[in-house]
Coordinates of C-alpha atoms in Angstrom, one line a residue:
X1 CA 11.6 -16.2 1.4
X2 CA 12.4 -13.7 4.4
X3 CA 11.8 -13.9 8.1
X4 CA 12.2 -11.2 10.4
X5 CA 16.0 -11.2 12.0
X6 CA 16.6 -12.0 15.5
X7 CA 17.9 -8.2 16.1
X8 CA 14.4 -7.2 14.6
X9 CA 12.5 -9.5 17.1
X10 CA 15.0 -8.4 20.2
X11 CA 14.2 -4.6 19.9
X12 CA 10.5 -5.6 19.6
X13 CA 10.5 -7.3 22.7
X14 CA 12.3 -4.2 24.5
X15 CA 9.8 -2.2 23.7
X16 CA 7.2 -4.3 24.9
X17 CA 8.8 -4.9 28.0
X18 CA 9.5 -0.8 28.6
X19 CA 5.2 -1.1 29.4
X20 CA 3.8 -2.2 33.4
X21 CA 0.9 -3.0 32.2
X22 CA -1.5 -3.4 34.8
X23 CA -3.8 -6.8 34.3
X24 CA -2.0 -7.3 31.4
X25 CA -3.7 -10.5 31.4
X26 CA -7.2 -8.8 30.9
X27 CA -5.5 -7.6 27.6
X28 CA -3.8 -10.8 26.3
X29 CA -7.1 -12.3 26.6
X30 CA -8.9 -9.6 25.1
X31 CA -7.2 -9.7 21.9
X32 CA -7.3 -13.6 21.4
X33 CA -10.8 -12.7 22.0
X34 CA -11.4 -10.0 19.5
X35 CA -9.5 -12.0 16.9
X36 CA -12.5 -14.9 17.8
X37 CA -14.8 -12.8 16.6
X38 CA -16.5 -11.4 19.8
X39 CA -18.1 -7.8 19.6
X40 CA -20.4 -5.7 21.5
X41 CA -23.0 -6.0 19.0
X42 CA -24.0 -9.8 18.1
X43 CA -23.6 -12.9 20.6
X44 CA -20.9 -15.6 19.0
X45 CA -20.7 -18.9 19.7
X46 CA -18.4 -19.7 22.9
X47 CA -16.9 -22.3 20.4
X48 CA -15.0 -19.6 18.5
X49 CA -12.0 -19.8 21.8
X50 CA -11.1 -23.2 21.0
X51 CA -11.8 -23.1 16.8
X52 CA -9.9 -19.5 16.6
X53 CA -8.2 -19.2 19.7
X54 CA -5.3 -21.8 19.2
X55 CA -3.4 -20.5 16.4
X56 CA -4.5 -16.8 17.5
X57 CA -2.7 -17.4 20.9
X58 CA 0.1 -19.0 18.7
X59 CA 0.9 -15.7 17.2
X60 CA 1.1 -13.7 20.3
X61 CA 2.6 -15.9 22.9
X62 CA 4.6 -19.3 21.4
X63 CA 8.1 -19.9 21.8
X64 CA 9.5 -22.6 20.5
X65 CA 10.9 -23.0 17.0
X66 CA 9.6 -25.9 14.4
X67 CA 12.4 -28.0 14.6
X68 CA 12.7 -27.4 18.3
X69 CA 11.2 -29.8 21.0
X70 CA 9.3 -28.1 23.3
X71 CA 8.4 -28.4 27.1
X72 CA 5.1 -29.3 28.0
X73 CA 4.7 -26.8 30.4
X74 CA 5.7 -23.4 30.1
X75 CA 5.8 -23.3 26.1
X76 CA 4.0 -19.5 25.9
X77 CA 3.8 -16.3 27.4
X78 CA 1.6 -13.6 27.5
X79 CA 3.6 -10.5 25.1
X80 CA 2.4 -7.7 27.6
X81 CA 4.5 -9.8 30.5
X82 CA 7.0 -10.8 29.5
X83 CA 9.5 -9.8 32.3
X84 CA 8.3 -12.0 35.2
X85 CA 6.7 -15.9 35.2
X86 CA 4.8 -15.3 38.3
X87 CA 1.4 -14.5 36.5
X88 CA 2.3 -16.1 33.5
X89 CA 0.3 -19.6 33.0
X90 CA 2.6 -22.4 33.5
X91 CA 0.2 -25.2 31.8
X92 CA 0.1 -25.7 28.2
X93 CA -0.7 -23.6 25.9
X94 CA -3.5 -25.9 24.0
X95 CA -4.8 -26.4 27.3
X96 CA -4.8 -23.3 28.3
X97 CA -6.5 -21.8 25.6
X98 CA -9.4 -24.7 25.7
X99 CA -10.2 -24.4 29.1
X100 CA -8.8 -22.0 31.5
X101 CA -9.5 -18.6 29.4
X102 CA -13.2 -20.4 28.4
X103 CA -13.1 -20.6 32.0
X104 CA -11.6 -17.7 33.2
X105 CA -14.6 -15.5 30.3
X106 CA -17.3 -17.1 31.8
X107 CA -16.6 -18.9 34.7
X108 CA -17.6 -16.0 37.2
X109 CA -14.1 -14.4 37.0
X110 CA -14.9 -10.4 38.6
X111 CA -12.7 -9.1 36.3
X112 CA -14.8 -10.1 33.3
X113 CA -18.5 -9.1 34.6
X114 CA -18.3 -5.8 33.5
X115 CA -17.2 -6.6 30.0
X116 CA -18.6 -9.8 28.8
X117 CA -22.8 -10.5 28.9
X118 CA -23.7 -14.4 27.9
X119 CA -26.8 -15.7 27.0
X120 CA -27.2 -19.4 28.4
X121 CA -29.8 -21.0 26.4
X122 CA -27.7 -20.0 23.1
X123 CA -24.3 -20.7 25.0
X124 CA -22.9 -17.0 23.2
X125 CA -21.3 -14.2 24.4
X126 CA -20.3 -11.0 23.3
X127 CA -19.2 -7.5 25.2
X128 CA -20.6 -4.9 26.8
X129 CA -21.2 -1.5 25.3
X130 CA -18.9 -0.3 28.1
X131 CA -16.7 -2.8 27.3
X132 CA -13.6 -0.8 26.1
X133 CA -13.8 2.2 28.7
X134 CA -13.7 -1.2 31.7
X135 CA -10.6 -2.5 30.0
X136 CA -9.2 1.1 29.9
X137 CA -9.7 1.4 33.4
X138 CA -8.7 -2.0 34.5
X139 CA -5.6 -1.9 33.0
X140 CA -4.3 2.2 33.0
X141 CA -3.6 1.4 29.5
X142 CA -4.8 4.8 28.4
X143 CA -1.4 6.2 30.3
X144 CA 0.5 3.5 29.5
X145 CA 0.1 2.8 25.7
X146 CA 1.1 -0.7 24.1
X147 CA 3.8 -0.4 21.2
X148 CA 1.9 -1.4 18.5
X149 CA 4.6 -1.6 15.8
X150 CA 6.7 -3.8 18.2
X151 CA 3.5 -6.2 19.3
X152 CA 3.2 -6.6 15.1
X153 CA 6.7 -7.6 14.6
X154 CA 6.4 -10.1 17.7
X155 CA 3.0 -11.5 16.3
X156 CA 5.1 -12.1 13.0
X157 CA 8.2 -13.8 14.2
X158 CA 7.5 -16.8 13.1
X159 CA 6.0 -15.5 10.1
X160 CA 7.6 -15.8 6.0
X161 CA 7.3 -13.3 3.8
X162 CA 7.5 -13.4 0.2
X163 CA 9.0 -10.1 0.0
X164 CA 10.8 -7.5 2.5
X165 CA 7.1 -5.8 3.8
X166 CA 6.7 -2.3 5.4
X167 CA 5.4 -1.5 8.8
X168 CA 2.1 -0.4 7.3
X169 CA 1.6 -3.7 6.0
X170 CA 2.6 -5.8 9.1
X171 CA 0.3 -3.3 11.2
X172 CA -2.5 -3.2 9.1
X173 CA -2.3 -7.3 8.8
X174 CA -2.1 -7.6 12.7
X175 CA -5.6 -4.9 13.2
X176 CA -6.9 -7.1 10.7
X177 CA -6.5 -10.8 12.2
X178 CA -7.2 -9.6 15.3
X179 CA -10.3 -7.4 14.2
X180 CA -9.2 -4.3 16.2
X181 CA -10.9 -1.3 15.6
X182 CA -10.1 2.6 15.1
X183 CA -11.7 3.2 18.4
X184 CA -9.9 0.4 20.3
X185 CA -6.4 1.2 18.5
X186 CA -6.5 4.6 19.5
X187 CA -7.0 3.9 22.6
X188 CA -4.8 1.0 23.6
X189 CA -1.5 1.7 21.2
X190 CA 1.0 4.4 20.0
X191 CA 3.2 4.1 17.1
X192 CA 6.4 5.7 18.5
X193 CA 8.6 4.1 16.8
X194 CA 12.7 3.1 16.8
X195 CA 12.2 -0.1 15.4
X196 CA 14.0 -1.0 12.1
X197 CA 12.7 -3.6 9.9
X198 CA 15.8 -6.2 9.2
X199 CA 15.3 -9.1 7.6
X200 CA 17.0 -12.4 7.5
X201 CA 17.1 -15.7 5.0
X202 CA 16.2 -18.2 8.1
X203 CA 13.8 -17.9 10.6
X204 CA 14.6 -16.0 14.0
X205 CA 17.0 -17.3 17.4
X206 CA 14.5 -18.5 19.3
X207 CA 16.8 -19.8 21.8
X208 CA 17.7 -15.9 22.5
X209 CA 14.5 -14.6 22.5
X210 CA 14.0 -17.6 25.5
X211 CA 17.1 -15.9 27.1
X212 CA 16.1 -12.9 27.3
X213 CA 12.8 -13.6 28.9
X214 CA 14.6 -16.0 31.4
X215 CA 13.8 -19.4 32.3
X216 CA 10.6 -20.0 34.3
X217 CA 12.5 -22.6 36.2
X218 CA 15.8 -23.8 37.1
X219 CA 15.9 -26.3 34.3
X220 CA 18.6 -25.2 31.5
X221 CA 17.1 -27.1 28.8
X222 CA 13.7 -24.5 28.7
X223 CA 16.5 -22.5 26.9
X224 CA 18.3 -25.2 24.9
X225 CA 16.3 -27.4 23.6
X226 CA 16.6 -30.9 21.7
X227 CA 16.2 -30.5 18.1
X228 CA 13.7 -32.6 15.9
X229 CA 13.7 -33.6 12.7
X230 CA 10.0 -33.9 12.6
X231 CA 7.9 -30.7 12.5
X232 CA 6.3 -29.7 15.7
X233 CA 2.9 -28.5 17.2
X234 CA 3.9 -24.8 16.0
X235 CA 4.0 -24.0 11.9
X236 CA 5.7 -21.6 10.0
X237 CA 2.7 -19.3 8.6
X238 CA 3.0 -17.3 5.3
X239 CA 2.0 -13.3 5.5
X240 CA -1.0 -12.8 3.2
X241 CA 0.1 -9.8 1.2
X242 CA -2.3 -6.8 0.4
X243 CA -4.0 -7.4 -2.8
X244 CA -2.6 -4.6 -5.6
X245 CA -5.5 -2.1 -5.2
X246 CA -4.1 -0.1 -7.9
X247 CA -5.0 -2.5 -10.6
X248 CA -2.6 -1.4 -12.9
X249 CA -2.8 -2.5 -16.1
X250 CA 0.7 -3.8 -17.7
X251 CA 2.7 -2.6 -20.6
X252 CA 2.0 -6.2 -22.5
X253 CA -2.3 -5.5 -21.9
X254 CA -2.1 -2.2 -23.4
X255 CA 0.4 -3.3 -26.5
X256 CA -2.5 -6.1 -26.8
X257 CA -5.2 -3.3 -26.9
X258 CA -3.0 -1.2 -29.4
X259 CA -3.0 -4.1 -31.8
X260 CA -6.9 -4.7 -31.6
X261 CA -8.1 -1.3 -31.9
X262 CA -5.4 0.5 -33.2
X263 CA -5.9 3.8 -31.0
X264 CA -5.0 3.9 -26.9
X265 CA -5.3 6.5 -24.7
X266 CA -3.7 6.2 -21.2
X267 CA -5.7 8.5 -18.7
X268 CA -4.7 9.3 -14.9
X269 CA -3.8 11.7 -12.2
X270 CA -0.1 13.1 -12.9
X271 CA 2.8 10.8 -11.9
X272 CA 1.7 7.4 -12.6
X273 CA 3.9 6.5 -14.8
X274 CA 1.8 7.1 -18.3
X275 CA 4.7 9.2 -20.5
X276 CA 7.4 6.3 -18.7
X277 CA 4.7 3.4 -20.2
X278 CA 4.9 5.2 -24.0
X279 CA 8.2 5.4 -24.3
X280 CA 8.8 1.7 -23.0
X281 CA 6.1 0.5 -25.8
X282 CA 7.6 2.5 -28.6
X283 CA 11.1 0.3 -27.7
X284 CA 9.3 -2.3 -29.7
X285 CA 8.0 -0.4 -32.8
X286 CA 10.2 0.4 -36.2
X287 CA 9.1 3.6 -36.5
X288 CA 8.4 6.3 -33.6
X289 CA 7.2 9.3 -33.7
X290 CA 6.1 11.9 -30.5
X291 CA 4.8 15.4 -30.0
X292 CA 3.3 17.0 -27.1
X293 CA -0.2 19.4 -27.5
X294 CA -0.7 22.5 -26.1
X295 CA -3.5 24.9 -26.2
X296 CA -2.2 26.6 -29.3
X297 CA -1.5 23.7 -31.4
X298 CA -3.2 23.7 -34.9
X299 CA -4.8 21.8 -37.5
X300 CA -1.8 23.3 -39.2
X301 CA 0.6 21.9 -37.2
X302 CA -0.6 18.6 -37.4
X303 CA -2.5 18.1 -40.7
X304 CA -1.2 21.3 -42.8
X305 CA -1.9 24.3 -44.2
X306 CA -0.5 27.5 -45.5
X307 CA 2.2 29.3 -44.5
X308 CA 4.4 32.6 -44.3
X309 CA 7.9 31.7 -45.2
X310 CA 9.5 35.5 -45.9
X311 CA 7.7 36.8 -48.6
X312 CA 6.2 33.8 -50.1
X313 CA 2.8 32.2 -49.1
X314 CA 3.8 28.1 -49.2
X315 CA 1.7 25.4 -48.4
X316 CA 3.7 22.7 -45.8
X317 CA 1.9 19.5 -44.5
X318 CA 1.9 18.6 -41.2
X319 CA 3.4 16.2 -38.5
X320 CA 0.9 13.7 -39.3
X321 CA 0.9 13.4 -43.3
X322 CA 4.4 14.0 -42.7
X323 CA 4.7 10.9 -41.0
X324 CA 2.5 9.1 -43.1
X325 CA 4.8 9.9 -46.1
X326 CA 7.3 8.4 -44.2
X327 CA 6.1 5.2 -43.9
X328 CA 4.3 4.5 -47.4
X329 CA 5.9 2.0 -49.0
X330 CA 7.5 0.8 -45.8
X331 CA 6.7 -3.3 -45.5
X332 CA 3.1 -4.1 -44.3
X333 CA 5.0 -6.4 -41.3
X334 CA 6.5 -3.1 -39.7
X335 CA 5.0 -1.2 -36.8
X336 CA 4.5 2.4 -36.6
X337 CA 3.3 4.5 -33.6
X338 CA 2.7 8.2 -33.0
X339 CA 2.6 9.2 -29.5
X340 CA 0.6 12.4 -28.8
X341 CA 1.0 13.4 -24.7
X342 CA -1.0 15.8 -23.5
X343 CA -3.1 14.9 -25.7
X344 CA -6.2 16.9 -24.1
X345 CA -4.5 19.9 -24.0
X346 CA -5.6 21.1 -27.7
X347 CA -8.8 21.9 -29.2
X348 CA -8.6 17.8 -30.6
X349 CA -11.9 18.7 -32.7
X350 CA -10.1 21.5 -34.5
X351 CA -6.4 19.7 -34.6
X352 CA -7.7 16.7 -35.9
X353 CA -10.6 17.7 -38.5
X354 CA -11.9 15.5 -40.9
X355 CA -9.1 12.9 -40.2
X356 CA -11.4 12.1 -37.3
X357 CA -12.9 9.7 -39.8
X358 CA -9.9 7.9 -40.2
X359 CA -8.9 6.6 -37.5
X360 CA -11.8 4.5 -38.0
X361 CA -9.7 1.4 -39.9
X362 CA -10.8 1.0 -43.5
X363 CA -11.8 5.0 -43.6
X364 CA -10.9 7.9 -45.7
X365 CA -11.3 11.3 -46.2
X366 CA -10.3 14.3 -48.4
X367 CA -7.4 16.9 -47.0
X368 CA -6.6 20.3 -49.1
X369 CA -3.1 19.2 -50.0
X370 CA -1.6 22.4 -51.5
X371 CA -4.8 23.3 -53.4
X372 CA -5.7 20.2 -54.4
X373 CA -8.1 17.5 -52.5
X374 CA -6.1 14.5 -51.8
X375 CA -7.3 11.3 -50.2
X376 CA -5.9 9.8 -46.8
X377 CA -6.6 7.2 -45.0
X378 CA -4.4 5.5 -41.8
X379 CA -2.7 1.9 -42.1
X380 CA -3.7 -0.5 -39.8
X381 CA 0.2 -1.2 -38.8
X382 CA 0.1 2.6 -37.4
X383 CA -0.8 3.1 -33.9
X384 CA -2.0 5.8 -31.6
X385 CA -0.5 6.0 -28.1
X386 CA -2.5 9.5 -26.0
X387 CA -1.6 10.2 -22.9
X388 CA -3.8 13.3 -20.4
X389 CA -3.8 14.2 -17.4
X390 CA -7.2 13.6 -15.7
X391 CA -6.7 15.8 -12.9
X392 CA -6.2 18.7 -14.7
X393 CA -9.4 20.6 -13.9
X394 CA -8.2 24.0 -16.4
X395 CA -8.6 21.7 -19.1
X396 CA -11.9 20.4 -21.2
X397 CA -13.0 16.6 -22.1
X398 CA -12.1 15.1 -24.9
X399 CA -14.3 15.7 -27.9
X400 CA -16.6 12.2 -27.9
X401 CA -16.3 11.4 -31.9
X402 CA -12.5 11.7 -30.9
X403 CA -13.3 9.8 -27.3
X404 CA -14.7 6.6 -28.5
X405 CA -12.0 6.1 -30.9
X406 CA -9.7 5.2 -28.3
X407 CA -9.9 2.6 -25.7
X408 CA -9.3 4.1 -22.5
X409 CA -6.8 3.0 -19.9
X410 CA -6.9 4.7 -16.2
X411 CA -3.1 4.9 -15.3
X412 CA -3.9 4.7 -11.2
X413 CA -1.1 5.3 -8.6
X414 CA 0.8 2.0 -7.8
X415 CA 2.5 2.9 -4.9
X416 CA 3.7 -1.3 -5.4
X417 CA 7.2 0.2 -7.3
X418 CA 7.8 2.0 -4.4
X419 CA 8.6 -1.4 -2.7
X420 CA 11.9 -2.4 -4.6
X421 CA 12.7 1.2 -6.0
X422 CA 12.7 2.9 -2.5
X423 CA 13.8 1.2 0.1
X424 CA 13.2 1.9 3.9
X425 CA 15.9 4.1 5.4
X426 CA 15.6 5.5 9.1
X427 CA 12.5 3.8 9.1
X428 CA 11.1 5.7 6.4
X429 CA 8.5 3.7 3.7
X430 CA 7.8 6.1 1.0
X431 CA 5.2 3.6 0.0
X432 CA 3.4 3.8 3.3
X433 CA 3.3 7.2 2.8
X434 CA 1.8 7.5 -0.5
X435 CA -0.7 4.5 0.5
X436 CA -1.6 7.3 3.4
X437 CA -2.2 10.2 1.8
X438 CA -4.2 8.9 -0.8
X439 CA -6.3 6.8 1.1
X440 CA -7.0 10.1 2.9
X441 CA -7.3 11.9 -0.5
X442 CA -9.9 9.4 -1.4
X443 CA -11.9 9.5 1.7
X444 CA -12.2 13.2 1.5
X445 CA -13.0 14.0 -1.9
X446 CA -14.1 10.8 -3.4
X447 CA -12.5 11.7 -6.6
X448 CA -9.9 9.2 -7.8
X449 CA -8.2 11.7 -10.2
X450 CA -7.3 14.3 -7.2
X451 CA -4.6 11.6 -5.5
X452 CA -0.3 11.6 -5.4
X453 CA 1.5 9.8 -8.1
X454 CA 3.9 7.1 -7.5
X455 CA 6.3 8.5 -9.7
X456 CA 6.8 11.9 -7.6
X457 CA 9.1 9.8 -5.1
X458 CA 11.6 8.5 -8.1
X459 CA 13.4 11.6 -8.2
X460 CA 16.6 11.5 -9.5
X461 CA 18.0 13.8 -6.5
X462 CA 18.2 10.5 -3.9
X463 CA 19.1 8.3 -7.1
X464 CA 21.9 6.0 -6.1
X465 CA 24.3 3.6 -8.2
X466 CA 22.2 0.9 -7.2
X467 CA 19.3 2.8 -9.9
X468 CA 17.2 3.3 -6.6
X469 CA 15.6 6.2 -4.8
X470 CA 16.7 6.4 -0.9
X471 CA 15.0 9.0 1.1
X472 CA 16.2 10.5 4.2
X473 CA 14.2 12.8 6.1
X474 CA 15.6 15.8 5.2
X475 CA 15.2 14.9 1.2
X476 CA 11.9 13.9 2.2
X477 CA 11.2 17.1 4.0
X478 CA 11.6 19.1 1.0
X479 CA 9.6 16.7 -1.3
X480 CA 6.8 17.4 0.9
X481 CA 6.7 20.5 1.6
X482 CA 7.3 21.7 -1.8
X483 CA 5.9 19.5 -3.9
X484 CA 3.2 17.2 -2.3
X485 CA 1.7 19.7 -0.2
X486 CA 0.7 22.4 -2.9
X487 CA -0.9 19.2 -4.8
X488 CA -3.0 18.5 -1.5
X489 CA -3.7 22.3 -1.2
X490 CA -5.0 22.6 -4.4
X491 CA -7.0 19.6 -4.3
X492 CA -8.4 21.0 -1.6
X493 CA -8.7 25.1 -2.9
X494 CA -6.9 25.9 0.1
X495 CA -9.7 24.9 2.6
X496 CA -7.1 24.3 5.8
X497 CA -9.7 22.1 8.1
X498 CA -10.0 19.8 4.7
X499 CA -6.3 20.1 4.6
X500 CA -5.9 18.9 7.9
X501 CA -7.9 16.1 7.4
X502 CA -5.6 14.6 5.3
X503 CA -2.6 15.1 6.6
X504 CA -3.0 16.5 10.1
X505 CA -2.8 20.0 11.5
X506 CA 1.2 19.2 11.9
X507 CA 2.1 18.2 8.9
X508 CA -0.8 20.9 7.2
X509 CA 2.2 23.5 8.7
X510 CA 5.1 22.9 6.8
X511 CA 7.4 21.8 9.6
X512 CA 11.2 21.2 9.2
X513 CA 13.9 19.3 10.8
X514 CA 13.2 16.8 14.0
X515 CA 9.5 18.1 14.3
X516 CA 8.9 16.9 10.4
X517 CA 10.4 13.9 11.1
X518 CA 8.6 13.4 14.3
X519 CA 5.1 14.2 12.2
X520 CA 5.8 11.9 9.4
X521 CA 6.5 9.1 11.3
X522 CA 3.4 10.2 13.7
X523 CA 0.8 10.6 10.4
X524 CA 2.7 7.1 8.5
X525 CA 2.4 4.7 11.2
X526 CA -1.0 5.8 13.0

């Protein structure tokens, strides 16, 4: 279990307190509000405030631990003022939240004519069209832009995590519960960032987060509380992580599939791990052998055929019978595989021939075995591992007799392994990043095979004792630039406004030093 530290929490309040936020009240309440579910296009029931709005307020404004005993006034605080009590509600925050913003909405309140209509009979409300450019002018937010990183991390201090999560996760989750959209978060936040995400085993001070905000009267014990044994009105909420939307499909599921149907062939854009997955599966074989195809590889090569060998003219089988001599006679428990990569690299019709047939358990066929026909047929304990790049537009489908031999597994990027393998270092998430671009990637070209690998970023030039990957932003300059770039260009045959799309006309220009890493951080945390 982790909690963001009390260092975390601090520099998250510091940057929200760097922002005068005109109205800032008009904003609080606003966001409680979208997280209600009110839009501009369907009336909701007033009832959302008090069914939603309690544990949404909650996030943004409590402060008092769950072993703490808090004060019965004075227990919350609006985020976006948190430098002065004087506007600050001074009731509780139940209360507050159950009748004075209901009130305050629809009550006749000036500021909120131009940006709420209600509809009596149906006691619902929902916002104006105009709503957004009112709250912009209200509040100068639009020259005066909320942190949004920090106003995550604040929403999440009293949040556990089953795992040390990245800023794209802890943004995203925040937009999300409190249903802001692209419009409104480009208009309200910036993602500047100098935030680093620490972690802790216990959850946050909150006694010095009370300090620093000062105490709204002269009483000392708003600071220093009593301690409880018994949990109070505040909980302890756990972050719902981001479902895997790589679906990747584990080592143990494709074993499984090798011993049902013999042949497997692992299929995905480059770097996602396919040749690594092989090699960790033939661990647990007796026998192993691997090739590679290329476009010149032969029915020769693999079956046999005649040969040159000075001057004599010799017949020589094959990798394949080869192989199979090998293991004749070898006990029926044993397990053999063959591992072909690139398998889709040769003319598989032509390499393979009639042994097509067989790998159709229970098959033969007849080879030409040094001028005589010899039978053949595969054991059931051999397996088939292919592996192909899908990407690869130079190079042809599979042949289909060959094709529905196999089963097929897509290999997808899993940027997940980026999580433990790669930590965050100057704020840097590699698996942000990749997350970024390929959502992009996919928007653009709605092609799943023209995306980024996972496996680009385990590069063994920022390997550490520890057997992870720590980037910097110079390593990470390079990387891009010089490897992840081309990819993007190429998916994109050079078109520069698609390009840009993806990654942004600064990043699209192969910057260096502190204008890369003020891009990066720019195109991974907007």
């Amino acid at each position: 279990m982790y909690f963001l530290s009390t260092d975390t929490i601090k520099h998250a309040y510091n940057a929200l307190t760097e922002n005068e936020i005109r109205n800032s009240n008009v904003l609080f309440s606003f966001f409680i509000l979208k997280g209600c579910k009110f839009n501009s296009l369907t009336f909701e029931p007033l009832d959302n405030i008090p069914n939603f709005g309690v544990d949404l307020t909650k996030r943004l404004s409590w402060l008092f631990g769950p072993n703490e005993k808090h004060t019965t006034k004075s227990n919350f605080i609006n985020p976006l003022n948190m430098d002065e009590w004087g506007s600050n509600p001074t009731e509780s925050m139940d209360k507050w939240v159950r009748t004075r913003l209901k009130n305050n909405i629809i009550g006749g309140a000036t500021t909120w004519r131009n940006i709420i209509r209600e509809d009596l009979k149906t006691n619902k409300i929902k916002f104006t069209y105009e709503y957004l450019e009112e709250i912009m002018s209200l509040t100068d937010v639009g020259e005066n832009k909320i942190n949004l990183i920090a106003l995550a991390i604040w929403s999440n201090r009293f949040t556990a995590f089953d795992r040390k999560v990245t800023f794209r996760e802890i943004t995203r989750e925040f937009l999300n519960t409190f249903n802001i959209s692209k419009e409104e978060q480009n208009a309200i936040f910036h993602t500047n960032n100098n935030i680093e995400l620490e972690f802790s085993d216990d959850l946050h001070d909150t006694k010095v987060i009370r300090n620093l905000i000062g105490r709204p009267d002269s009483k000392e014990e708003w600071i220093n509380v009593q301690t409880v044994t018994e949990e109070s009105t505040i909980y302890v909420r756990r972050f719902e992580m981001e479902t895997n939307q790589s679906n990747q499909v584990t080592k143990e599921q494709i074993q499984e599939l090798l011993n049902l149907y013999n042949q497997v062939l692992l299929s995905g854009p480059p770097g996602t791990s396919k040749s690594f997955i092989s090699s960790e599966i033939a661990e647990t074989y007796n026998t192993v052998k691997k090739i590679q195809f290329h476009p010149q590889y032969s029915y020769q090569q693999f079956i046999g055929g005649y040969i040159v060998n000075k001057s004599e003219v010799e017949y020589r089988k094959g990798l394949l019978l080869k192989f199979l001599d090998d293991i004749s006679g070898r006990p029926s428990e044993e397990k053999h595989l063959l591992v072909i990569d690139e398998i889709n690299r040769a003319n598989l019709s032509q390499v393979f021939g009639e042994v097509i047939q067989c790998l159709d358990r229970g098959y033969e066929t007849e080879v030409l075995v040094d001028g005589e026909m010899e039978k053949i047929s595969l054991p059931k304990n051999l397996h088939i591992l292919g592996t192909m790049n899908s990407s690869d537009r130079t190079i042809g489908s599979i042949d289909h007799a060959l094709r529905r031999r196999f089963v097929n597994v897509y290999c997808p990027p899993n940027p997940s392994v980026l999580l433990d393998l790669c930590p965050q270092v100057e704020g840097i998430s590699v698996h942000d990043l990749l997350i970024k671009i390929n959502d992009n990637l996919l928007k653009s070209h709605k092609n799943r095979e023209l995306v980024i690998g996972h496996a680009l970023f385990l590069d063994e030039n920022v390997k550490k004792d520890d057997n992870k990957y720590y980037w910097d932003f110079k390593s990470l300059e390079l990387l891009f630039n010089f490897k992840i770039l081309p990819m993007i260009e190429e998916f994109c045959y050079g078109n520069y406004s698609q390009i840009k799309s993806i990654i942004g006309e600064n990043l699209s220009s192969r910057l260096s030093g502190d204008d890369f890493e003020n891009a990066i951080k720019e195109f991974i945390h907007q």
